[in-house]
């Protein structure tokens, strides 16, 4: 395919991502009752985007939905380490990323990202949606995975089993020997029929809210005490560890000289570390460990 | 030199480090009025150590002083990247590391680390002491650097100018285009006369308290409000970014399978991230930027 055609596809995808951003932000504003700050930005040769952030909401301690479409002169090592033939090639990429850190310790954090890369005549999609609870609920994990499974089942280009397993592998803290949360789906460098893949990704964007909102709604008003808040902050420390030590998206952002605040908007608003915290056996905090290993969560 | 002799030196250095640990902990306990938790550990083939942690003290929100002496079967990439001839070699290392995160936002954090590595007949010292304020005070930076300078001046094996400059280079957040703090000294892989170097390092250990305590004492009772606390938590977020993204010591710990809680005991107890925080021009928060560039701090 001609480079021009691939290039035009970046703009087509970007347009949809900006529309989806608005839809997600509106839905979260309705749930929370507070407004996001919307910060559009443009840097001539680099690209443009919009950062939407809600801080200190009643339900959402932090929520961020970012869309950008940027061009680079050289693919950075975080990409080319696994694709040496693209080393130093110019590229364009558009992506939407979302992260929600609820205030209530019983409500899980949710992360989603969809992106479209082009470099010369090469192009690929990547993306994923995953859930990170501080307290585990079987029905939440099952609802989340079942919704993602059903989305994948609608698309020949998708493979729930493979993408679920890739998510478990990717969102892992090797130094803690645990997954970041209950996972979800994750795929990278998927190419093939553009029409099929784009239809699958667009439907994936539409799946974020039905996968997450029912869980958020049933957990966001549960009563909690300092004990649960403290545990939430410690678990958020693990979230920070994953993002800064392992996450390729964050490393890509740090390497491309993007706006650092926008790259790190995925960080939790507040996180804690403590030495030698071991939850009491049989406690709800200890029970979380059961959720931090790869498992079949389908209902 | 024979491998046996190098090996015995590891034990000699370790003994002194355990003694210094006790001295530092005692001094901080006297200042704070609270006791450290002391957790000795031993893992047969791996080694032994002691983690000393104070959490939630009146002056010290967190302080940790760790000593360990461990053996490994293969030097990890965080070391051999810059010394390929040691790739996969067994090694022994003993080190003391200290980190203090005061409760008062006007009191700077302080970090110190001294270590002795041996691999076959190769051996070297590394170490450093550095200061990270949330609010800048010229007299603090000057006192700190002058004290470190005077220590170096007492030892032919030391080189304040080079070590100060290495500290500025090492403790940098490239993605933020700022140093972690006002620096100090940093040296790595220094070898030569063992007697001279060990005398220098032992004196360096004795220099931590005179460099830091006078600053801590004059800042730890200054009145502050939520505004300063909030700023402190945001600055601690940068500290976390440095430790997890750049710090070789932390990466070494994560790669060697050491006790993760002990490796991450350098993390601040609580840290925050926020989007688009720009201190008001002329404010004390904005003034900090003046301290986050390499400067000559000698009085």
mmCIF file of C-alpha atoms in Angstrom, chain A residues 18-235:
data_model
loop_
_atom_site.group_PDB
_atom_site.id
_atom_site.type_symbol
_atom_site.label_atom_id
_atom_site.label_comp_id
_atom_site.label_asym_id
_atom_site.label_seq_id
_atom_site.Cartn_x
_atom_site.Cartn_y
_atom_site.Cartn_z
ATOM 1 C CA UNK A 18 -11.187 12.537 19.206
ATOM 2 C CA UNK A 19 -14.916 11.748 18.943
ATOM 3 C CA UNK A 20 -14.566 8.787 21.323
ATOM 4 C CA UNK A 21 -12.626 10.951 23.759
ATOM 5 C CA UNK A 22 -15.531 13.329 23.946
ATOM 6 C CA UNK A 23 -17.996 10.487 24.491
ATOM 7 C CA UNK A 24 -15.928 8.956 27.324
ATOM 8 C CA UNK A 25 -15.364 12.296 29.029
ATOM 9 C CA UNK A 26 -19.069 13.128 28.852
ATOM 10 C CA UNK A 27 -20.023 9.770 30.372
ATOM 11 C CA UNK A 28 -17.564 10.205 33.255
ATOM 12 C CA UNK A 29 -18.735 13.762 33.856
ATOM 13 C CA UNK A 30 -22.323 12.548 34.132
ATOM 14 C CA UNK A 31 -21.300 9.879 36.613
ATOM 15 C CA UNK A 32 -19.123 12.148 38.715
ATOM 16 C CA UNK A 33 -20.924 15.479 38.561
ATOM 17 C CA UNK A 34 -17.639 17.368 37.994
ATOM 18 C CA UNK A 35 -16.199 18.720 34.766
ATOM 19 C CA UNK A 36 -12.931 17.632 33.147
ATOM 20 C CA UNK A 37 -10.312 20.256 32.270
ATOM 21 C CA UNK A 38 -9.860 20.048 28.494
ATOM 22 C CA UNK A 39 -6.447 21.131 27.243
ATOM 23 C CA UNK A 40 -5.989 21.036 23.488
ATOM 24 C CA UNK A 41 -2.407 21.403 22.283
ATOM 25 C CA UNK A 42 -0.608 21.755 18.979
ATOM 26 C CA UNK A 43 3.121 21.662 18.188
ATOM 27 C CA UNK A 44 3.731 22.395 14.538
ATOM 28 C CA UNK A 45 5.884 19.593 13.163
ATOM 29 C CA UNK A 46 5.143 17.250 16.074
ATOM 30 C CA UNK A 47 1.368 17.040 16.100
ATOM 31 C CA UNK A 48 -1.687 17.841 18.116
ATOM 32 C CA UNK A 49 -3.871 16.407 20.802
ATOM 33 C CA UNK A 50 -6.164 17.026 23.686
ATOM 34 C CA UNK A 51 -5.614 16.166 27.343
ATOM 35 C CA UNK A 52 -8.807 15.848 29.394
ATOM 36 C CA UNK A 53 -8.318 15.526 33.142
ATOM 37 C CA UNK A 54 -10.637 15.377 36.110
ATOM 38 C CA UNK A 55 -8.962 15.754 39.506
ATOM 39 C CA UNK A 56 -10.595 15.364 42.882
ATOM 40 C CA UNK A 57 -14.061 14.381 41.722
ATOM 41 C CA UNK A 58 -16.592 12.843 44.100
ATOM 42 C CA UNK A 59 -16.310 9.449 42.399
ATOM 43 C CA UNK A 60 -13.155 9.836 40.336
ATOM 44 C CA UNK A 61 -10.133 10.944 42.309
ATOM 45 C CA UNK A 62 -8.436 11.201 38.943
ATOM 46 C CA UNK A 63 -9.589 10.424 35.428
ATOM 47 C CA UNK A 64 -7.722 11.259 32.254
ATOM 48 C CA UNK A 65 -8.568 10.681 28.625
ATOM 49 C CA UNK A 66 -5.904 11.742 26.124
ATOM 50 C CA UNK A 67 -5.894 11.710 22.357
ATOM 51 C CA UNK A 68 -2.947 12.675 20.206
ATOM 52 C CA UNK A 69 -1.781 12.375 16.644
ATOM 53 C CA UNK A 70 1.948 12.927 16.325
ATOM 54 C CA UNK A 71 4.768 12.474 13.866
ATOM 55 C CA UNK A 72 8.341 11.594 14.708
ATOM 56 C CA UNK A 73 11.508 11.601 12.697
ATOM 57 C CA UNK A 74 12.922 8.402 14.205
ATOM 58 C CA UNK A 75 11.157 5.502 15.904
ATOM 59 C CA UNK A 76 12.575 5.269 19.440
ATOM 60 C CA UNK A 77 14.176 2.125 20.934
ATOM 61 C CA UNK A 78 11.026 1.240 22.929
ATOM 62 C CA UNK A 79 9.506 0.330 19.530
ATOM 63 C CA UNK A 80 12.462 -0.776 17.419
ATOM 64 C CA UNK A 81 13.964 -3.109 20.030
ATOM 65 C CA UNK A 82 11.460 -5.650 18.739
ATOM 66 C CA UNK A 83 11.447 -4.445 15.085
ATOM 67 C CA UNK A 84 15.040 -3.666 14.072
ATOM 68 C CA UNK A 85 14.112 -3.050 10.413
ATOM 69 C CA UNK A 86 12.256 0.108 11.507
ATOM 70 C CA UNK A 87 15.249 1.501 13.401
ATOM 71 C CA UNK A 88 15.479 5.242 12.842
ATOM 72 C CA UNK A 89 12.464 5.385 10.492
ATOM 73 C CA UNK A 90 10.022 8.306 10.592
ATOM 74 C CA UNK A 91 6.557 7.450 11.870
ATOM 75 C CA UNK A 92 3.111 8.763 12.671
ATOM 76 C CA UNK A 93 0.950 7.503 15.472
ATOM 77 C CA UNK A 94 -2.443 8.351 16.835
ATOM 78 C CA UNK A 95 -3.772 6.992 20.071
ATOM 79 C CA UNK A 96 -6.352 7.308 22.791
ATOM 80 C CA UNK A 97 -5.461 6.480 26.333
ATOM 81 C CA UNK A 98 -7.660 6.494 29.357
ATOM 82 C CA UNK A 99 -7.009 5.925 33.006
ATOM 83 C CA UNK A 100 -9.454 6.158 35.883
ATOM 84 C CA UNK A 101 -8.427 6.114 39.547
ATOM 85 C CA UNK A 102 -11.632 6.112 41.618
ATOM 86 C CA UNK A 103 -11.735 7.650 45.079
ATOM 87 C CA UNK A 104 -13.408 4.625 46.676
ATOM 88 C CA UNK A 105 -10.898 1.844 47.523
ATOM 89 C CA UNK A 106 -13.499 -0.777 46.571
ATOM 90 C CA UNK A 107 -13.801 0.616 43.035
ATOM 91 C CA UNK A 108 -11.070 -0.680 40.712
ATOM 92 C CA UNK A 109 -8.881 1.482 38.490
ATOM 93 C CA UNK A 110 -9.342 1.033 34.770
ATOM 94 C CA UNK A 111 -6.960 1.640 31.919
ATOM 95 C CA UNK A 112 -7.579 1.556 28.174
ATOM 96 C CA UNK A 113 -5.426 2.397 25.217
ATOM 97 C CA UNK A 114 -5.900 2.108 21.474
ATOM 98 C CA UNK A 115 -3.302 3.247 18.965
ATOM 99 C CA UNK A 116 -2.542 3.178 15.249
ATOM 100 C CA UNK A 117 1.078 3.352 14.073
ATOM 101 C CA UNK A 118 2.397 3.973 10.598
ATOM 102 C CA UNK A 119 5.996 3.953 9.433
ATOM 103 C CA UNK A 120 6.557 4.088 5.696
ATOM 104 C CA UNK A 121 4.217 1.512 4.226
ATOM 105 C CA UNK A 122 4.098 -0.468 7.514
ATOM 106 C CA UNK A 123 1.142 0.021 9.816
ATOM 107 C CA UNK A 124 -0.303 -1.725 12.839
ATOM 108 C CA UNK A 125 -2.835 -1.419 15.626
ATOM 109 C CA UNK A 126 -2.248 -1.909 19.285
ATOM 110 C CA UNK A 127 -4.433 -1.581 22.294
ATOM 111 C CA UNK A 128 -5.903 -3.020 25.416
ATOM 112 C CA UNK A 129 -8.253 -2.602 28.323
ATOM 113 C CA UNK A 130 -7.480 -3.762 31.836
ATOM 114 C CA UNK A 131 -8.805 -3.544 35.376
ATOM 115 C CA UNK A 132 -6.857 -3.041 38.616
ATOM 116 C CA UNK A 133 -8.755 -3.631 41.853
ATOM 117 C CA UNK A 134 -7.433 -2.953 45.357
ATOM 118 C CA UNK A 135 -10.077 -5.334 46.720
ATOM 119 C CA UNK A 136 -11.074 -8.317 44.620
ATOM 120 C CA UNK A 137 -14.658 -9.151 43.637
ATOM 121 C CA UNK A 138 -15.169 -12.250 41.500
ATOM 122 C CA UNK A 139 -18.292 -10.815 39.860
ATOM 123 C CA UNK A 140 -16.411 -7.675 38.775
ATOM 124 C CA UNK A 141 -13.601 -9.637 37.155
ATOM 125 C CA UNK A 142 -16.097 -11.912 35.457
ATOM 126 C CA UNK A 143 -18.264 -9.072 34.144
ATOM 127 C CA UNK A 144 -15.193 -7.252 32.835
ATOM 128 C CA UNK A 145 -13.720 -10.262 31.059
ATOM 129 C CA UNK A 146 -17.065 -11.485 29.731
ATOM 130 C CA UNK A 147 -17.730 -8.079 28.144
ATOM 131 C CA UNK A 148 -14.292 -8.046 26.522
ATOM 132 C CA UNK A 149 -14.747 -11.642 25.398
ATOM 133 C CA UNK A 150 -18.077 -10.825 23.744
ATOM 134 C CA UNK A 151 -16.540 -7.863 21.940
ATOM 135 C CA UNK A 152 -13.737 -10.060 20.577
ATOM 136 C CA UNK A 153 -16.231 -12.759 19.552
ATOM 137 C CA UNK A 154 -17.881 -10.234 17.218
ATOM 138 C CA UNK A 155 -14.654 -9.761 15.207
ATOM 139 C CA UNK A 156 -12.681 -12.288 13.149
ATOM 140 C CA UNK A 157 -9.620 -10.040 13.614
ATOM 141 C CA UNK A 158 -9.759 -10.448 17.404
ATOM 142 C CA UNK A 159 -8.600 -13.352 19.564
ATOM 143 C CA UNK A 160 -9.795 -13.094 23.158
ATOM 144 C CA UNK A 161 -7.781 -16.065 24.423
ATOM 145 C CA UNK A 162 -4.510 -14.819 22.926
ATOM 146 C CA UNK A 163 -5.143 -11.180 23.866
ATOM 147 C CA UNK A 164 -6.192 -12.094 27.421
ATOM 148 C CA UNK A 165 -3.021 -14.110 27.821
ATOM 149 C CA UNK A 166 -0.911 -11.268 26.341
ATOM 150 C CA UNK A 167 -2.502 -8.919 28.877
ATOM 151 C CA UNK A 168 -1.599 -11.232 31.768
ATOM 152 C CA UNK A 169 1.989 -11.385 30.492
ATOM 153 C CA UNK A 170 2.322 -7.675 29.855
ATOM 154 C CA UNK A 171 0.720 -6.298 33.011
ATOM 155 C CA UNK A 172 3.007 -8.199 35.349
ATOM 156 C CA UNK A 173 5.382 -6.962 38.022
ATOM 157 C CA UNK A 174 8.144 -9.587 37.819
ATOM 158 C CA UNK A 175 9.855 -8.174 40.911
ATOM 159 C CA UNK A 176 6.616 -8.664 42.879
ATOM 160 C CA UNK A 177 5.642 -11.920 41.195
ATOM 161 C CA UNK A 178 2.092 -10.668 40.682
ATOM 162 C CA UNK A 179 -0.041 -9.230 37.898
ATOM 163 C CA UNK A 180 -1.019 -5.561 38.044
ATOM 164 C CA UNK A 181 -4.668 -6.466 38.407
ATOM 165 C CA UNK A 182 -7.173 -8.907 36.929
ATOM 166 C CA UNK A 183 -6.012 -8.100 33.409
ATOM 167 C CA UNK A 184 -8.261 -7.806 30.406
ATOM 168 C CA UNK A 185 -6.991 -7.831 26.832
ATOM 169 C CA UNK A 186 -3.821 -6.537 25.222
ATOM 170 C CA UNK A 187 -2.603 -6.662 21.627
ATOM 171 C CA UNK A 188 0.264 -5.013 19.786
ATOM 172 C CA UNK A 189 1.546 -4.776 16.216
ATOM 173 C CA UNK A 190 -1.571 -6.362 14.801
ATOM 174 C CA UNK A 191 -1.824 -5.893 11.048
ATOM 175 C CA UNK A 192 -3.814 -7.567 8.241
ATOM 176 C CA UNK A 193 -7.090 -6.309 6.823
ATOM 177 C CA UNK A 194 -7.365 -2.638 7.755
ATOM 178 C CA UNK A 195 -11.158 -2.685 7.394
ATOM 179 C CA UNK A 196 -11.577 -5.649 9.747
ATOM 180 C CA UNK A 197 -9.094 -4.348 12.301
ATOM 181 C CA UNK A 198 -10.451 -0.846 12.355
ATOM 182 C CA UNK A 199 -13.986 -2.176 12.808
ATOM 183 C CA UNK A 200 -12.711 -4.307 15.708
ATOM 184 C CA UNK A 201 -10.842 -1.420 17.341
ATOM 185 C CA UNK A 202 -13.756 0.988 16.940
ATOM 186 C CA UNK A 203 -16.012 -1.561 18.625
ATOM 187 C CA UNK A 204 -13.349 -1.990 21.328
ATOM 188 C CA UNK A 205 -13.522 1.728 22.062
ATOM 189 C CA UNK A 206 -17.302 1.356 22.433
ATOM 190 C CA UNK A 207 -16.751 -1.562 24.839
ATOM 191 C CA UNK A 208 -14.806 0.398 27.478
ATOM 192 C CA UNK A 209 -17.861 1.864 29.178
ATOM 193 C CA UNK A 210 -20.070 -1.269 29.242
ATOM 194 C CA UNK A 211 -17.091 -3.221 30.621
ATOM 195 C CA UNK A 212 -16.233 -0.729 33.361
ATOM 196 C CA UNK A 213 -19.176 1.498 34.309
ATOM 197 C CA UNK A 214 -21.394 -1.165 35.911
ATOM 198 C CA UNK A 215 -18.487 -2.106 38.199
ATOM 199 C CA UNK A 216 -17.679 1.485 39.043
ATOM 200 C CA UNK A 217 -21.365 2.215 39.799
ATOM 201 C CA UNK A 218 -21.767 -0.667 42.238
ATOM 202 C CA UNK A 219 -18.535 0.011 44.142
ATOM 203 C CA UNK A 220 -18.220 3.800 44.207
ATOM 204 C CA UNK A 221 -20.525 4.365 47.187
ATOM 205 C CA UNK A 222 -19.511 1.495 49.455
ATOM 206 C CA UNK A 223 -18.571 2.762 52.922
ATOM 207 C CA UNK A 224 -14.878 2.570 53.779
ATOM 208 C CA UNK A 225 -12.457 3.600 56.526
ATOM 209 C CA UNK A 226 -8.836 4.710 56.810
ATOM 210 C CA UNK A 227 -7.792 1.078 56.644
ATOM 211 C CA UNK A 228 -9.159 0.624 53.114
ATOM 212 C CA UNK A 229 -7.824 4.019 52.016
ATOM 213 C CA UNK A 230 -4.364 3.102 53.292
ATOM 214 C CA UNK A 231 -4.472 -0.202 51.413
ATOM 215 C CA UNK A 232 -5.595 1.606 48.247
ATOM 216 C CA UNK A 233 -2.607 3.962 48.453
ATOM 217 C CA UNK A 234 -0.187 1.048 48.868
ATOM 218 C CA UNK A 235 -1.726 -0.768 45.908
#
